[in-house]
Short mmCIF file of C-alpha atoms in Angstrom, two decimals:
data_model
loop_
_atom_site.label_atom_id
_atom_site.label_comp_id
_atom_site.label_asym_id
_atom_site.label_seq_id
_atom_site.Cartn_x
_atom_site.Cartn_y
_atom_site.Cartn_z
CA MET X 1 -3.20 -60.10 19.24
CA ARG X 2 -4.49 -56.84 20.63
CA ILE X 3 -4.39 -56.60 24.41
CA ALA X 4 -6.04 -54.13 26.76
CA LEU X 5 -4.38 -52.97 29.98
CA LEU X 6 -6.83 -51.90 32.67
CA GLN X 7 -5.07 -49.33 34.85
CA SER X 8 -7.37 -49.02 37.84
CA SER X 9 -7.52 -49.67 41.57
CA GLY X 10 -11.19 -50.51 41.25
CA ARG X 11 -13.18 -50.23 44.46
CA PRO X 12 -10.97 -51.55 47.30
CA GLY X 13 -12.86 -53.83 49.66
CA SER X 14 -15.74 -54.65 47.28
CA THR X 15 -15.52 -57.72 45.10
CA VAL X 16 -18.97 -57.02 43.69
CA GLU X 17 -18.04 -53.52 42.53
CA ASN X 18 -14.71 -54.66 41.10
CA LEU X 19 -16.47 -57.30 39.04
CA LYS X 20 -18.66 -54.53 37.64
CA VAL X 21 -15.59 -52.44 36.77
CA LEU X 22 -13.99 -55.45 35.08
CA ASP X 23 -17.18 -56.21 33.14
CA GLU X 24 -17.41 -52.64 31.85
CA ALA X 25 -13.72 -52.62 30.88
CA ALA X 26 -14.12 -55.97 29.10
CA GLY X 27 -16.93 -54.50 27.02
CA ARG X 28 -14.82 -51.50 25.97
CA ALA X 29 -11.78 -53.70 25.28
CA ALA X 30 -13.76 -56.14 23.13
CA ALA X 31 -15.32 -53.27 21.19
CA ALA X 32 -11.80 -52.02 20.42
CA GLY X 33 -10.79 -55.42 19.06
CA ALA X 34 -8.83 -56.73 22.05
CA GLY X 35 -8.51 -60.47 22.57
CA LEU X 36 -7.10 -60.18 26.09
CA LEU X 37 -7.81 -57.87 29.03
CA VAL X 38 -5.26 -57.66 31.87
CA ALA X 39 -6.16 -56.18 35.27
CA PRO X 40 -3.74 -55.22 38.08
CA GLU X 41 -2.47 -57.09 41.12
CA MET X 42 -5.20 -57.87 43.67
CA PHE X 43 -7.77 -56.18 41.45
CA LEU X 44 -10.63 -58.38 42.59
CA THR X 45 -10.55 -57.13 46.18
CA GLY X 46 -8.15 -54.20 46.48
CA TYR X 47 -4.56 -54.29 47.67
CA ALA X 48 -4.28 -52.18 50.85
CA ILE X 49 -7.27 -53.70 52.65
CA GLY X 50 -5.52 -55.18 55.69
CA ASP X 51 -7.17 -58.21 57.27
CA ASP X 52 -9.95 -58.11 54.69
CA VAL X 53 -7.48 -59.89 52.41
CA ALA X 54 -8.10 -63.14 54.27
CA ARG X 55 -11.85 -62.50 54.54
CA LEU X 56 -12.27 -61.88 50.81
CA ALA X 57 -9.86 -64.55 49.56
CA GLU X 58 -11.43 -67.17 47.29
CA PRO X 59 -10.39 -70.47 45.72
CA ALA X 60 -9.13 -70.37 42.15
CA ASP X 61 -12.42 -71.98 41.09
CA GLY X 62 -14.59 -69.84 43.39
CA GLU X 63 -17.65 -67.69 42.70
CA SER X 64 -15.66 -64.74 41.34
CA ALA X 65 -13.76 -67.01 38.95
CA ASP X 66 -17.13 -68.24 37.66
CA ALA X 67 -18.34 -64.66 37.26
CA ILE X 68 -15.22 -63.68 35.32
CA ALA X 69 -15.49 -66.78 33.15
CA GLU X 70 -19.04 -65.71 32.32
CA LEU X 71 -18.08 -62.14 31.41
CA ALA X 72 -15.08 -63.33 29.39
CA SER X 73 -17.35 -65.62 27.39
CA ARG X 74 -20.03 -62.94 27.00
CA HIS X 75 -17.56 -60.35 25.71
CA GLY X 76 -15.47 -62.85 23.74
CA LEU X 77 -12.03 -62.08 25.17
CA ALA X 78 -9.59 -63.64 27.63
CA VAL X 79 -9.13 -62.03 31.05
CA ALA X 80 -6.18 -62.06 33.46
CA TYR X 81 -6.83 -60.64 36.93
CA GLY X 82 -5.10 -60.44 40.30
CA TYR X 83 -6.83 -61.74 43.43
CA PRO X 84 -6.18 -63.26 46.87
CA GLU X 85 -6.38 -67.03 46.47
CA ARG X 86 -7.48 -69.23 49.35
CA ALA X 87 -6.24 -72.82 49.42
CA GLY X 88 -7.38 -74.33 52.70
CA ALA X 89 -5.92 -72.18 55.48
CA THR X 90 -3.31 -70.64 53.16
CA VAL X 91 -3.70 -67.39 51.22
CA PHE X 92 -1.64 -66.58 48.12
CA ASN X 93 -1.31 -63.40 46.06
CA SER X 94 -2.36 -64.82 42.70
CA VAL X 95 -3.21 -64.06 39.10
CA GLN X 96 -5.56 -66.17 37.01
CA LEU X 97 -5.95 -66.31 33.24
CA ILE X 98 -9.35 -67.26 31.82
CA SER X 99 -9.92 -67.81 28.10
CA ALA X 100 -12.54 -66.21 25.88
CA ASP X 101 -14.69 -69.34 26.19
CA GLY X 102 -14.57 -69.22 29.99
CA THR X 103 -11.92 -71.91 30.52
CA ARG X 104 -9.49 -71.42 33.40
CA LEU X 105 -6.13 -71.64 31.61
CA ALA X 106 -3.53 -70.90 34.30
CA ASN X 107 -3.14 -69.72 37.89
CA TYR X 108 0.09 -68.28 39.29
CA ARG X 109 1.02 -67.56 42.91
CA LYS X 110 3.43 -64.68 43.54
CA THR X 111 6.84 -66.10 44.44
CA HIS X 112 8.56 -62.95 45.74
CA LEU X 113 6.56 -61.07 48.36
CA PHE X 114 7.29 -57.37 48.85
CA GLY X 115 7.50 -55.80 52.30
CA CYS X 116 5.98 -56.62 55.67
CA PHE X 117 2.43 -56.09 54.44
CA GLU X 118 2.61 -58.89 51.89
CA ARG X 119 4.65 -61.22 54.06
CA ASP X 120 2.07 -60.84 56.85
CA GLN X 121 -0.87 -61.56 54.55
CA PHE X 122 0.38 -64.15 52.07
CA THR X 123 2.37 -67.33 51.63
CA PRO X 124 4.83 -67.19 48.71
CA GLY X 125 4.25 -69.47 45.75
CA GLU X 126 6.81 -72.10 44.76
CA GLN X 127 6.32 -72.45 40.99
CA PRO X 128 8.27 -69.75 39.12
CA VAL X 129 7.13 -70.47 35.57
CA VAL X 130 3.41 -70.81 34.84
CA GLN X 131 2.30 -70.65 31.19
CA ALA X 132 -0.69 -71.14 28.93
CA GLU X 133 -1.30 -71.14 25.19
CA LEU X 134 -3.58 -68.40 23.89
CA ASP X 135 -4.22 -67.47 20.25
CA GLY X 136 -0.91 -68.92 19.11
CA LEU X 137 1.12 -67.21 21.83
CA ARG X 138 2.76 -68.73 24.88
CA ILE X 139 1.57 -66.60 27.79
CA GLY X 140 3.53 -66.39 31.03
CA LEU X 141 2.26 -65.10 34.37
CA MET X 142 4.10 -63.12 37.03
CA ILE X 143 3.17 -60.50 39.67
CA CYS X 144 4.79 -57.13 40.38
CA TYR X 145 7.98 -57.62 42.46
CA ASP X 146 8.67 -60.92 40.66
CA VAL X 147 9.69 -59.08 37.48
CA GLU X 148 12.43 -57.22 39.35
CA PHE X 149 14.37 -60.49 39.70
CA PRO X 150 16.15 -61.13 36.40
CA GLU X 151 16.37 -64.86 37.07
CA ASN X 152 12.57 -65.08 37.11
CA VAL X 153 12.12 -63.47 33.72
CA ARG X 154 15.03 -65.37 32.18
CA ALA X 155 13.40 -68.63 33.29
CA HIS X 156 10.35 -67.60 31.29
CA ALA X 157 12.49 -66.74 28.27
CA LEU X 158 14.14 -70.16 28.37
CA ALA X 159 10.70 -71.77 28.65
CA GLY X 160 9.56 -69.98 25.50
CA THR X 161 7.24 -67.32 26.91
CA ASP X 162 6.16 -64.88 24.17
CA LEU X 163 4.04 -62.52 26.26
CA LEU X 164 4.63 -62.08 29.99
CA LEU X 165 1.66 -60.70 31.94
CA VAL X 166 2.64 -58.81 35.08
CA PRO X 167 -0.28 -57.46 37.12
CA THR X 168 1.29 -55.06 39.59
CA ALA X 169 0.78 -52.71 42.54
CA GLN X 170 3.77 -50.47 41.86
CA MET X 171 3.99 -47.57 44.29
CA HIS X 172 5.86 -44.30 44.67
CA PRO X 173 8.87 -43.83 44.62
CA PHE X 174 9.63 -46.88 42.49
CA GLN X 175 8.22 -45.68 39.16
CA PHE X 176 11.59 -46.33 37.50
CA VAL X 177 10.54 -49.99 37.38
CA ALA X 178 7.71 -49.20 34.97
CA GLU X 179 9.67 -46.58 33.08
CA HIS X 180 13.00 -48.34 32.65
CA LEU X 181 13.31 -51.83 34.13
CA VAL X 182 10.31 -53.41 32.40
CA PRO X 183 11.40 -52.38 28.85
CA VAL X 184 14.90 -53.72 29.63
CA ARG X 185 13.44 -57.02 30.80
CA ALA X 186 11.52 -57.30 27.53
CA PHE X 187 14.64 -56.56 25.49
CA GLU X 188 17.12 -58.79 27.31
CA ASN X 189 14.69 -61.73 27.28
CA GLN X 190 13.19 -61.18 23.83
CA MET X 191 9.52 -61.15 24.74
CA TYR X 192 6.61 -58.80 25.19
CA VAL X 193 5.95 -57.71 28.78
CA ALA X 194 2.57 -56.32 29.83
CA TYR X 195 2.96 -54.46 33.13
CA VAL X 196 -0.45 -53.41 34.47
CA ASN X 197 -0.58 -51.18 37.52
CA ARG X 198 -2.95 -49.83 40.11
CA VAL X 199 -3.25 -46.06 40.36
CA GLY X 200 -3.88 -43.39 43.00
CA ALA X 201 -3.95 -43.39 46.79
CA GLU X 202 -4.90 -46.56 48.66
CA GLY X 203 -4.22 -46.86 52.37
CA GLU X 204 -0.61 -45.85 53.00
CA PHE X 205 0.37 -46.36 49.35
CA GLU X 206 0.39 -44.12 46.29
CA PHE X 207 0.27 -46.24 43.14
CA VAL X 208 1.99 -44.63 40.18
CA GLY X 209 0.14 -46.04 37.16
CA LEU X 210 2.41 -45.96 34.06
CA SER X 211 1.11 -49.32 32.82
CA THR X 212 2.88 -50.42 29.66
CA LEU X 213 3.31 -53.05 27.00
CA ALA X 214 7.03 -53.28 26.23
CA GLY X 215 8.23 -55.02 23.09
CA PRO X 216 11.28 -57.22 22.49
CA ASP X 217 13.11 -54.16 21.13
CA GLY X 218 12.75 -52.46 24.52
CA VAL X 219 10.27 -49.92 23.18
CA ALA X 220 6.94 -49.25 24.91
CA ARG X 221 4.05 -50.00 22.54
CA THR X 222 1.71 -48.07 24.84
CA ARG X 223 2.11 -46.17 28.09
CA ALA X 224 -0.65 -45.10 30.47
CA GLY X 225 -0.40 -41.96 32.56
CA ARG X 226 -1.18 -41.43 36.24
CA ALA X 227 -4.97 -41.72 36.04
CA GLU X 228 -7.45 -44.56 35.58
CA GLU X 229 -7.54 -45.59 31.94
CA LEU X 230 -7.75 -48.47 29.51
CA VAL X 231 -4.90 -48.60 27.01
CA LEU X 232 -4.46 -50.96 24.08
CA ALA X 233 -1.56 -52.25 22.03
CA ASP X 234 -0.75 -55.12 19.69
CA VAL X 235 1.49 -58.12 20.23
CA ASP X 236 3.00 -59.04 16.85
CA PRO X 237 4.37 -62.61 16.66
CA VAL X 238 6.09 -61.87 13.33
CA ALA X 239 8.01 -58.95 14.83
CA LEU X 240 8.84 -61.10 17.86
CA ALA X 241 10.28 -63.88 15.68
CA ALA X 242 12.34 -61.37 13.69
CA SER X 243 13.68 -59.78 16.86
CA ARG X 244 14.66 -63.14 18.29
CA GLU X 245 16.49 -63.97 15.08
CA THR X 246 18.65 -60.85 15.21
CA ASN X 247 19.16 -60.44 18.97
CA PRO X 248 21.85 -62.88 20.20
CA TYR X 249 21.35 -62.70 23.97
CA LEU X 250 19.71 -66.08 24.44
CA LYS X 251 21.87 -67.83 21.81
CA ASP X 252 25.11 -66.42 23.22
CA ARG X 253 24.54 -67.51 26.80
CA ARG X 254 27.18 -69.72 28.46
CA PRO X 255 25.23 -71.53 31.20
CA ALA X 256 28.27 -73.51 32.37
CA LEU X 257 29.68 -70.22 33.73
CA TYR X 258 26.62 -69.37 35.79
CA GLY X 259 26.75 -72.06 38.44
CA SER X 260 27.60 -69.55 41.16
CA LEU X 261 24.18 -67.94 40.69
CA LEU X 262 22.67 -70.97 42.38
#
């Protein structure tokens, strides 16, 4: 499956404009043969928008979800996007995956919130492994800081995730996460990891870009730079199966020794 990584901060504070950006990117991705488009963390509204997070938050089945389902169906590709999710009085930092026929496949709420900004705006999610089946692949969902906890990604590996989608808002000076940690996570857990970042200045933050698709061999299949761009790469299930056959990490685990981790 070919996937497209949309490295963009969109238009912070404007859901309408961000839907337009997503629609245009979906058209380019579909024309390039992609079956899945992944947008960054909080793409729908912007990340550093202060109290507007609560004002712009929507339910998982809200108007924007309907609009994205429509554009996914029109362009014929699945879409994963970050957004602030409202559930009653509670707001989560979430990512939703919608299929190419407009079906809502999965919704994940960020479990590890980063810094005072996120802890002030969001409630952490409680379900670490959220998955969906898409074009013969088991897709897992995660957001930014979550991938920096090895236990989180290993839980996905043990649950059979083939492709882990990680919309992110990775900021300076932590670019080593995109450059080094994400490929290691892919290798040690024998999966593909799509890490899709915001880019440029937004509020007090400087997002570093460097979006990537890392393969189970720890090699980046594509790597964006520091500007807005759409990059594409292929997820090969045959190569994934062969890598899992030869890499012994998961087979050689001794879980009885790991009780102290709990």
